[in-house]
């Protein structure tokens, strides 16, 4: 959780101290860190996934927008 808190703090500081700055990269990194933490927690509590299930999830990550139409 340290990474998420650190990134959230950096984003907050950036928006507070430099309101007109581009925070796209910080927002992207924070989103990725949150997703990673969620996936790690979820997998730690779940039974092992099948190869097909892992491939389907990996496909969602490999497709912009998660494959949404």
PDB file of N, CA, C and O in Angstrom:
ATOM      1  N   UNK A   1       0.818  -1.193   0.000  1.00  0.00           N
ATOM      2  CA  UNK A   1       0.000   0.000   0.000  1.00  0.00           C
ATOM      3  C   UNK A   1       0.862   1.256   0.000  1.00  0.00           C
ATOM      4  O   UNK A   1       0.385   2.324  -0.310  1.00  0.00           O
ATOM      5  N   UNK A   2       2.117   1.124   0.314  1.00  0.00           N
ATOM      6  CA  UNK A   2       2.999   2.269   0.363  1.00  0.00           C
ATOM      7  C   UNK A   2       3.076   3.019  -0.949  1.00  0.00           C
ATOM      8  O   UNK A   2       3.070   4.249  -0.986  1.00  0.00           O
ATOM      9  N   UNK A   3       3.152   2.280  -2.038  1.00  0.00           N
ATOM     10  CA  UNK A   3       3.241   2.920  -3.345  1.00  0.00           C
ATOM     11  C   UNK A   3       1.984   3.729  -3.641  1.00  0.00           C
ATOM     12  O   UNK A   3       2.068   4.861  -4.113  1.00  0.00           O
ATOM     13  N   UNK A   4       0.827   3.175  -3.361  1.00  0.00           N
ATOM     14  CA  UNK A   4      -0.424   3.877  -3.624  1.00  0.00           C
ATOM     15  C   UNK A   4      -0.504   5.160  -2.807  1.00  0.00           C
ATOM     16  O   UNK A   4      -0.835   6.219  -3.338  1.00  0.00           O
ATOM     17  N   UNK A   5      -0.162   5.076  -1.535  1.00  0.00           N
ATOM     18  CA  UNK A   5      -0.208   6.261  -0.684  1.00  0.00           C
ATOM     19  C   UNK A   5       0.807   7.314  -1.141  1.00  0.00           C
ATOM     20  O   UNK A   5       0.513   8.510  -1.137  1.00  0.00           O
ATOM     21  N   UNK A   6       1.975   6.858  -1.521  1.00  0.00           N
ATOM     22  CA  UNK A   6       3.012   7.775  -1.993  1.00  0.00           C
ATOM     23  C   UNK A   6       2.558   8.495  -3.265  1.00  0.00           C
ATOM     24  O   UNK A   6       2.705   9.713  -3.394  1.00  0.00           O
ATOM     25  N   UNK A   7       2.007   7.734  -4.211  1.00  0.00           N
ATOM     26  CA  UNK A   7       1.539   8.345  -5.454  1.00  0.00           C
ATOM     27  C   UNK A   7       0.361   9.282  -5.221  1.00  0.00           C
ATOM     28  O   UNK A   7       0.279  10.348  -5.824  1.00  0.00           O
ATOM     29  N   UNK A   8      -0.537   8.884  -4.336  1.00  0.00           N
ATOM     30  CA  UNK A   8      -1.679   9.750  -4.025  1.00  0.00           C
ATOM     31  C   UNK A   8      -1.191  11.054  -3.384  1.00  0.00           C
ATOM     32  O   UNK A   8      -1.698  12.139  -3.691  1.00  0.00           O
ATOM     33  N   UNK A   9      -0.200  10.951  -2.526  1.00  0.00           N
ATOM     34  CA  UNK A   9       0.368  12.147  -1.909  1.00  0.00           C
ATOM     35  C   UNK A   9       1.041  13.056  -2.928  1.00  0.00           C
ATOM     36  O   UNK A   9       0.881  14.282  -2.886  1.00  0.00           O
ATOM     37  N   UNK A  10       1.794  12.448  -3.829  1.00  0.00           N
ATOM     38  CA  UNK A  10       2.452  13.239  -4.879  1.00  0.00           C
ATOM     39  C   UNK A  10       1.421  13.929  -5.765  1.00  0.00           C
ATOM     40  O   UNK A  10       1.574  15.100  -6.120  1.00  0.00           O
ATOM     41  N   UNK A  11       0.349  13.202  -6.119  1.00  0.00           N
ATOM     42  CA  UNK A  11      -0.695  13.787  -6.955  1.00  0.00           C
ATOM     43  C   UNK A  11      -1.376  14.936  -6.225  1.00  0.00           C
ATOM     44  O   UNK A  11      -1.611  16.006  -6.797  1.00  0.00           O
ATOM     45  N   UNK A  12      -1.680  14.729  -4.955  1.00  0.00           N
ATOM     46  CA  UNK A  12      -2.309  15.786  -4.170  1.00  0.00           C
ATOM     47  C   UNK A  12      -1.434  17.023  -4.072  1.00  0.00           C
ATOM     48  O   UNK A  12      -1.902  18.150  -4.238  1.00  0.00           O
ATOM     49  N   UNK A  13      -0.148  16.807  -3.820  1.00  0.00           N
ATOM     50  CA  UNK A  13       0.783  17.931  -3.720  1.00  0.00           C
ATOM     51  C   UNK A  13       0.903  18.657  -5.053  1.00  0.00           C
ATOM     52  O   UNK A  13       0.929  19.895  -5.107  1.00  0.00           O
ATOM     53  N   UNK A  14       0.975  17.902  -6.115  1.00  0.00           N
ATOM     54  CA  UNK A  14       1.107  18.507  -7.446  1.00  0.00           C
ATOM     55  C   UNK A  14      -0.121  19.361  -7.786  1.00  0.00           C
ATOM     56  O   UNK A  14       0.015  20.485  -8.255  1.00  0.00           O
ATOM     57  N   UNK A  15      -1.300  18.835  -7.539  1.00  0.00           N
ATOM     58  CA  UNK A  15      -2.507  19.589  -7.868  1.00  0.00           C
ATOM     59  C   UNK A  15      -2.691  20.798  -6.939  1.00  0.00           C
ATOM     60  O   UNK A  15      -3.217  21.823  -7.355  1.00  0.00           O
ATOM     61  N   UNK A  16      -2.222  20.681  -5.715  1.00  0.00           N
ATOM     62  CA  UNK A  16      -2.348  21.775  -4.748  1.00  0.00           C
ATOM     63  C   UNK A  16      -1.340  22.888  -5.035  1.00  0.00           C
ATOM     64  O   UNK A  16      -1.685  24.063  -4.995  1.00  0.00           O
ATOM     65  N   UNK A  17      -0.100  22.504  -5.323  1.00  0.00           N
ATOM     66  CA  UNK A  17       0.957  23.501  -5.476  1.00  0.00           C
ATOM     67  C   UNK A  17       1.160  23.976  -6.910  1.00  0.00           C
ATOM     68  O   UNK A  17       1.717  25.050  -7.119  1.00  0.00           O
ATOM     69  N   UNK A  18       0.713  23.181  -7.857  1.00  0.00           N
ATOM     70  CA  UNK A  18       0.847  23.562  -9.273  1.00  0.00           C
ATOM     71  C   UNK A  18      -0.460  23.211  -9.988  1.00  0.00           C
ATOM     72  O   UNK A  18      -0.516  22.265 -10.766  1.00  0.00           O
ATOM     73  N   UNK A  19      -1.524  23.959  -9.726  1.00  0.00           N
ATOM     74  CA  UNK A  19      -2.861  23.620 -10.229  1.00  0.00           C
ATOM     75  C   UNK A  19      -2.971  23.471 -11.747  1.00  0.00           C
ATOM     76  O   UNK A  19      -3.806  22.724 -12.228  1.00  0.00           O
ATOM     77  N   UNK A  20      -2.134  24.128 -12.505  1.00  0.00           N
ATOM     78  CA  UNK A  20      -2.237  24.030 -13.962  1.00  0.00           C
ATOM     79  C   UNK A  20      -1.358  22.965 -14.584  1.00  0.00           C
ATOM     80  O   UNK A  20      -1.335  22.807 -15.797  1.00  0.00           O
ATOM     81  N   UNK A  21      -0.646  22.203 -13.749  1.00  0.00           N
ATOM     82  CA  UNK A  21       0.299  21.227 -14.291  1.00  0.00           C
ATOM     83  C   UNK A  21      -0.419  19.990 -14.839  1.00  0.00           C
ATOM     84  O   UNK A  21      -1.534  19.666 -14.454  1.00  0.00           O
ATOM     85  N   UNK A  22       0.272  19.291 -15.735  1.00  0.00           N
ATOM     86  CA  UNK A  22      -0.260  18.068 -16.326  1.00  0.00           C
ATOM     87  C   UNK A  22      -0.026  16.912 -15.350  1.00  0.00           C
ATOM     88  O   UNK A  22       1.117  16.557 -15.064  1.00  0.00           O
ATOM     89  N   UNK A  23      -1.085  16.344 -14.846  1.00  0.00           N
ATOM     90  CA  UNK A  23      -0.980  15.257 -13.871  1.00  0.00           C
ATOM     91  C   UNK A  23      -1.355  13.908 -14.484  1.00  0.00           C
ATOM     92  O   UNK A  23      -1.570  12.941 -13.761  1.00  0.00           O
ATOM     93  N   UNK A  24      -1.393  13.846 -15.808  1.00  0.00           N
ATOM     94  CA  UNK A  24      -1.805  12.615 -16.491  1.00  0.00           C
ATOM     95  C   UNK A  24      -0.955  11.427 -16.078  1.00  0.00           C
ATOM     96  O   UNK A  24      -1.489  10.354 -15.751  1.00  0.00           O
ATOM     97  N   UNK A  25       0.358  11.580 -16.083  1.00  0.00           N
ATOM     98  CA  UNK A  25       1.248  10.465 -15.737  1.00  0.00           C
ATOM     99  C   UNK A  25       1.054  10.032 -14.291  1.00  0.00           C
ATOM    100  O   UNK A  25       1.006   8.825 -13.995  1.00  0.00           O
ATOM    101  N   UNK A  26       0.932  10.971 -13.379  1.00  0.00           N
ATOM    102  CA  UNK A  26       0.711  10.625 -11.967  1.00  0.00           C
ATOM    103  C   UNK A  26      -0.622   9.904 -11.781  1.00  0.00           C
ATOM    104  O   UNK A  26      -0.705   8.924 -11.037  1.00  0.00           O
ATOM    105  N   UNK A  27      -1.661  10.381 -12.453  1.00  0.00           N
ATOM    106  CA  UNK A  27      -2.976   9.727 -12.351  1.00  0.00           C
ATOM    107  C   UNK A  27      -2.932   8.316 -12.915  1.00  0.00           C
ATOM    108  O   UNK A  27      -3.501   7.384 -12.347  1.00  0.00           O
ATOM    109  N   UNK A  28      -2.222   8.142 -14.043  1.00  0.00           N
ATOM    110  CA  UNK A  28      -2.089   6.821 -14.655  1.00  0.00           C
ATOM    111  C   UNK A  28      -1.338   5.884 -13.713  1.00  0.00           C
ATOM    112  O   UNK A  28      -1.752   4.740 -13.503  1.00  0.00           O
ATOM    113  N   UNK A  29      -0.232   6.371 -13.132  1.00  0.00           N
ATOM    114  CA  UNK A  29       0.561   5.536 -12.225  1.00  0.00           C
ATOM    115  C   UNK A  29      -0.221   5.170 -10.972  1.00  0.00           C
ATOM    116  O   UNK A  29      -0.130   4.028 -10.485  1.00  0.00           O
ATOM    117  N   UNK A  30      -0.992   6.105 -10.443  1.00  0.00           N
ATOM    118  CA  UNK A  30      -1.813   5.829  -9.267  1.00  0.00           C
ATOM    119  C   UNK A  30      -2.889   4.793  -9.591  1.00  0.00           C
ATOM    120  O   UNK A  30      -3.121   3.867  -8.817  1.00  0.00           O
ATOM    121  N   UNK A  31      -3.518   4.931 -10.734  1.00  0.00           N
ATOM    122  CA  UNK A  31      -4.538   3.960 -11.148  1.00  0.00           C
ATOM    123  C   UNK A  31      -3.932   2.573 -11.279  1.00  0.00           C
ATOM    124  O   UNK A  31      -4.496   1.586 -10.789  1.00  0.00           O
ATOM    125  N   UNK A  32      -2.777   2.477 -11.928  1.00  0.00           N
ATOM    126  CA  UNK A  32      -2.110   1.180 -12.095  1.00  0.00           C
ATOM    127  C   UNK A  32      -1.745   0.572 -10.745  1.00  0.00           C
ATOM    128  O   UNK A  32      -1.922  -0.635 -10.529  1.00  0.00           O
ATOM    129  N   UNK A  33      -1.255   1.378  -9.826  1.00  0.00           N
ATOM    130  CA  UNK A  33      -0.885   0.882  -8.496  1.00  0.00           C
ATOM    131  C   UNK A  33      -2.118   0.377  -7.744  1.00  0.00           C
ATOM    132  O   UNK A  33      -2.057  -0.669  -7.076  1.00  0.00           O
ATOM    133  N   UNK A  34      -3.214   1.082  -7.860  1.00  0.00           N
ATOM    134  CA  UNK A  34      -4.453   0.646  -7.187  1.00  0.00           C
ATOM    135  C   UNK A  34      -4.954  -0.670  -7.769  1.00  0.00           C
ATOM    136  O   UNK A  34      -5.388  -1.563  -7.026  1.00  0.00           O
ATOM    137  N   UNK A  35      -4.908  -0.796  -9.095  1.00  0.00           N
ATOM    138  CA  UNK A  35      -5.341  -2.036  -9.738  1.00  0.00           C
ATOM    139  C   UNK A  35      -4.437  -3.185  -9.302  1.00  0.00           C
ATOM    140  O   UNK A  35      -4.917  -4.279  -8.968  1.00  0.00           O
ATOM    141  N   UNK A  36      -3.126  -2.942  -9.288  1.00  0.00           N
ATOM    142  CA  UNK A  36      -2.185  -3.986  -8.882  1.00  0.00           C
ATOM    143  C   UNK A  36      -2.454  -4.455  -7.461  1.00  0.00           C
ATOM    144  O   UNK A  36      -2.490  -5.667  -7.188  1.00  0.00           O
ATOM    145  N   UNK A  37      -2.668  -3.530  -6.547  1.00  0.00           N
ATOM    146  CA  UNK A  37      -2.963  -3.906  -5.164  1.00  0.00           C
ATOM    147  C   UNK A  37      -4.256  -4.710  -5.069  1.00  0.00           C
ATOM    148  O   UNK A  37      -4.325  -5.706  -4.340  1.00  0.00           O
ATOM    149  N   UNK A  38      -5.275  -4.281  -5.816  1.00  0.00           N
ATOM    150  CA  UNK A  38      -6.556  -4.987  -5.783  1.00  0.00           C
ATOM    151  C   UNK A  38      -6.394  -6.413  -6.313  1.00  0.00           C
ATOM    152  O   UNK A  38      -6.889  -7.373  -5.708  1.00  0.00           O
ATOM    153  N   UNK A  39      -5.687  -6.554  -7.425  1.00  0.00           N
ATOM    154  CA  UNK A  39      -5.491  -7.880  -8.017  1.00  0.00           C
ATOM    155  C   UNK A  39      -4.714  -8.778  -7.059  1.00  0.00           C
ATOM    156  O   UNK A  39      -5.070  -9.943  -6.855  1.00  0.00           O
ATOM    157  N   UNK A  40      -3.655  -8.253  -6.458  1.00  0.00           N
ATOM    158  CA  UNK A  40      -2.867  -9.055  -5.505  1.00  0.00           C
ATOM    159  C   UNK A  40      -3.730  -9.536  -4.330  1.00  0.00           C
ATOM    160  O   UNK A  40      -3.676 -10.707  -3.936  1.00  0.00           O
ATOM    161  N   UNK A  41      -4.532  -8.631  -3.754  1.00  0.00           N
ATOM    162  CA  UNK A  41      -5.401  -9.019  -2.631  1.00  0.00           C
ATOM    163  C   UNK A  41      -6.422 -10.061  -3.062  1.00  0.00           C
ATOM    164  O   UNK A  41      -6.681 -11.035  -2.347  1.00  0.00           O
ATOM    165  N   UNK A  42      -7.025  -9.846  -4.220  1.00  0.00           N
ATOM    166  CA  UNK A  42      -8.056 -10.757  -4.709  1.00  0.00           C
ATOM    167  C   UNK A  42      -7.483 -12.142  -4.979  1.00  0.00           C
ATOM    168  O   UNK A  42      -8.069 -13.153  -4.584  1.00  0.00           O
ATOM    169  N   UNK A  43      -6.339 -12.196  -5.641  1.00  0.00           N
ATOM    170  CA  UNK A  43      -5.730 -13.489  -5.953  1.00  0.00           C
ATOM    171  C   UNK A  43      -5.252 -14.215  -4.702  1.00  0.00           C
ATOM    172  O   UNK A  43      -5.262 -15.449  -4.659  1.00  0.00           O
ATOM    173  N   UNK A  44      -4.837 -13.467  -3.706  1.00  0.00           N
ATOM    174  CA  UNK A  44      -4.379 -14.091  -2.467  1.00  0.00           C
ATOM    175  C   UNK A  44      -5.515 -14.839  -1.768  1.00  0.00           C
ATOM    176  O   UNK A  44      -5.276 -15.847  -1.086  1.00  0.00           O
ATOM    177  N   UNK A  45      -6.746 -14.396  -1.955  1.00  0.00           N
ATOM    178  CA  UNK A  45      -7.897 -15.010  -1.295  1.00  0.00           C
ATOM    179  C   UNK A  45      -8.653 -15.990  -2.183  1.00  0.00           C
ATOM    180  O   UNK A  45      -9.589 -16.634  -1.719  1.00  0.00           O
ATOM    181  N   UNK A  46      -8.262 -16.102  -3.440  1.00  0.00           N
ATOM    182  CA  UNK A  46      -9.012 -16.908  -4.400  1.00  0.00           C
ATOM    183  C   UNK A  46      -8.343 -18.261  -4.637  1.00  0.00           C
ATOM    184  O   UNK A  46      -7.132 -18.410  -4.463  1.00  0.00           O
ATOM    185  N   UNK A  47      -9.138 -19.242  -5.069  1.00  0.00           N
ATOM    186  CA  UNK A  47      -8.528 -20.506  -5.493  1.00  0.00           C
ATOM    187  C   UNK A  47      -7.748 -20.260  -6.795  1.00  0.00           C
ATOM    188  O   UNK A  47      -7.991 -19.257  -7.475  1.00  0.00           O
ATOM    189  N   UNK A  48      -6.814 -21.132  -7.127  1.00  0.00           N
ATOM    190  CA  UNK A  48      -6.023 -20.939  -8.349  1.00  0.00           C
ATOM    191  C   UNK A  48      -6.915 -20.838  -9.593  1.00  0.00           C
ATOM    192  O   UNK A  48      -7.912 -21.549  -9.716  1.00  0.00           O
ATOM    193  N   UNK A  49      -6.529 -19.951 -10.497  1.00  0.00           N
ATOM    194  CA  UNK A  49      -7.274 -19.784 -11.736  1.00  0.00           C
ATOM    195  C   UNK A  49      -6.794 -20.788 -12.779  1.00  0.00           C
ATOM    196  O   UNK A  49      -5.642 -21.225 -12.748  1.00  0.00           O
ATOM    197  N   UNK A  50      -7.670 -21.094 -13.721  1.00  0.00           N
ATOM    198  CA  UNK A  50      -7.274 -21.971 -14.823  1.00  0.00           C
ATOM    199  C   UNK A  50      -6.472 -21.163 -15.835  1.00  0.00           C
ATOM    200  O   UNK A  50      -6.490 -19.923 -15.819  1.00  0.00           O
ATOM    201  N   UNK A  51      -5.792 -21.868 -16.736  1.00  0.00           N
ATOM    202  CA  UNK A  51      -5.054 -21.179 -17.795  1.00  0.00           C
ATOM    203  C   UNK A  51      -5.989 -20.313 -18.631  1.00  0.00           C
ATOM    204  O   UNK A  51      -5.637 -19.199 -19.014  1.00  0.00           O
ATOM    205  N   UNK A  52      -7.174 -20.816 -18.916  1.00  0.00           N
ATOM    206  CA  UNK A  52      -8.152 -20.062 -19.712  1.00  0.00           C
ATOM    207  C   UNK A  52      -8.589 -18.789 -18.980  1.00  0.00           C
ATOM    208  O   UNK A  52      -8.710 -17.724 -19.590  1.00  0.00           O
ATOM    209  N   UNK A  53      -8.826 -18.877 -17.701  1.00  0.00           N
ATOM    210  CA  UNK A  53      -9.224 -17.704 -16.922  1.00  0.00           C
ATOM    211  C   UNK A  53      -8.112 -16.662 -16.888  1.00  0.00           C
ATOM    212  O   UNK A  53      -8.363 -15.472 -17.049  1.00  0.00           O
ATOM    213  N   UNK A  54      -6.867 -17.118 -16.689  1.00  0.00           N
ATOM    214  CA  UNK A  54      -5.739 -16.188 -16.680  1.00  0.00           C
ATOM    215  C   UNK A  54      -5.575 -15.518 -18.046  1.00  0.00           C
ATOM    216  O   UNK A  54      -5.316 -14.316 -18.123  1.00  0.00           O
ATOM    217  N   UNK A  55      -5.741 -16.270 -19.120  1.00  0.00           N
ATOM    218  CA  UNK A  55      -5.616 -15.719 -20.472  1.00  0.00           C
ATOM    219  C   UNK A  55      -6.705 -14.678 -20.736  1.00  0.00           C
ATOM    220  O   UNK A  55      -6.442 -13.625 -21.335  1.00  0.00           O
ATOM    221  N   UNK A  56      -7.910 -14.938 -20.269  1.00  0.00           N
ATOM    222  CA  UNK A  56      -9.014 -13.989 -20.456  1.00  0.00           C
ATOM    223  C   UNK A  56      -8.734 -12.679 -19.720  1.00  0.00           C
ATOM    224  O   UNK A  56      -8.926 -11.586 -20.263  1.00  0.00           O
ATOM    225  N   UNK A  57      -8.254 -12.782 -18.493  1.00  0.00           N
ATOM    226  CA  UNK A  57      -7.939 -11.585 -17.702  1.00  0.00           C
ATOM    227  C   UNK A  57      -6.773 -10.827 -18.326  1.00  0.00           C
ATOM    228  O   UNK A  57      -6.796  -9.596 -18.428  1.00  0.00           O
ATOM    229  N   UNK A  58      -5.750 -11.547 -18.767  1.00  0.00           N
ATOM    230  CA  UNK A  58      -4.606 -10.905 -19.420  1.00  0.00           C
ATOM    231  C   UNK A  58      -5.059 -10.188 -20.686  1.00  0.00           C
ATOM    232  O   UNK A  58      -4.575  -9.095 -21.001  1.00  0.00           O
ATOM    233  N   UNK A  59      -6.008 -10.765 -21.407  1.00  0.00           N
ATOM    234  CA  UNK A  59      -6.543 -10.128 -22.604  1.00  0.00           C
ATOM    235  C   UNK A  59      -7.235  -8.813 -22.291  1.00  0.00           C
ATOM    236  O   UNK A  59      -7.136  -7.849 -23.061  1.00  0.00           O
ATOM    237  N   UNK A  60      -7.910  -8.748 -21.165  1.00  0.00           N
ATOM    238  CA  UNK A  60      -8.549  -7.491 -20.763  1.00  0.00           C
ATOM    239  C   UNK A  60      -7.510  -6.398 -20.537  1.00  0.00           C
ATOM    240  O   UNK A  60      -7.710  -5.246 -20.897  1.00  0.00           O
ATOM    241  N   UNK A  61      -6.387  -6.789 -19.937  1.00  0.00           N
ATOM    242  CA  UNK A  61      -5.337  -5.812 -19.672  1.00  0.00           C
ATOM    243  C   UNK A  61      -4.597  -5.401 -20.934  1.00  0.00           C
ATOM    244  O   UNK A  61      -4.077  -4.288 -21.011  1.00  0.00           O
ATOM    245  N   UNK A  62      -4.525  -6.289 -21.911  1.00  0.00           N
ATOM    246  CA  UNK A  62      -3.799  -6.010 -23.140  1.00  0.00           C
ATOM    247  C   UNK A  62      -4.602  -5.179 -24.136  1.00  0.00           C
ATOM    248  O   UNK A  62      -4.031  -4.633 -25.073  1.00  0.00           O
ATOM    249  N   UNK A  63      -5.896  -5.056 -23.906  1.00  0.00           N
ATOM    250  CA  UNK A  63      -6.763  -4.335 -24.841  1.00  0.00           C
ATOM    251  C   UNK A  63      -7.127  -2.973 -24.271  1.00  0.00           C
ATOM    252  O   UNK A  63      -7.638  -2.900 -23.145  1.00  0.00           O
ATOM    253  N   UNK A  64      -6.871  -1.883 -25.015  1.00  0.00           N
ATOM    254  CA  UNK A  64      -7.284  -0.559 -24.531  1.00  0.00           C
ATOM    255  C   UNK A  64      -8.772  -0.552 -24.189  1.00  0.00           C
ATOM    256  O   UNK A  64      -9.597  -1.056 -24.943  1.00  0.00           O
ATOM    257  N   UNK A  65      -9.107  -0.022 -23.055  1.00  0.00           N
ATOM    258  CA  UNK A  65     -10.505   0.018 -22.629  1.00  0.00           C
ATOM    259  C   UNK A  65     -11.008  -1.310 -22.126  1.00  0.00           C
ATOM    260  O   UNK A  65     -12.197  -1.488 -21.918  1.00  0.00           O
ATOM    261  N   UNK A  66     -10.127  -2.285 -21.960  1.00  0.00           N
ATOM    262  CA  UNK A  66     -10.539  -3.599 -21.461  1.00  0.00           C
ATOM    263  C   UNK A  66     -11.391  -4.373 -22.433  1.00  0.00           C
ATOM    264  O   UNK A  66     -12.093  -5.289 -22.059  1.00  0.00           O
ATOM    265  N   UNK A  67     -11.332  -4.008 -23.709  1.00  0.00           N
ATOM    266  CA  UNK A  67     -12.099  -4.709 -24.716  1.00  0.00           C
ATOM    267  C   UNK A  67     -13.547  -4.271 -24.785  1.00  0.00           C
ATOM    268  O   UNK A  67     -14.350  -4.886 -25.460  1.00  0.00           O
ATOM    269  N   UNK A  68     -13.895  -3.213 -24.056  1.00  0.00           N
ATOM    270  CA  UNK A  68     -15.289  -2.728 -24.067  1.00  0.00           C
ATOM    271  C   UNK A  68     -15.628  -2.170 -25.435  1.00  0.00           C
ATOM    272  O   UNK A  68     -14.809  -1.540 -26.091  1.00  0.00           O
ATOM    273  N   UNK A  69     -16.832  -2.415 -25.849  1.00  0.00           N
ATOM    274  CA  UNK A  69     -17.274  -1.941 -27.167  1.00  0.00           C
ATOM    275  C   UNK A  69     -17.669  -0.498 -27.140  1.00  0.00           C
ATOM    276  O   UNK A  69     -18.030   0.081 -26.193  1.00  0.00           O
TER     277      UNK A  69
END
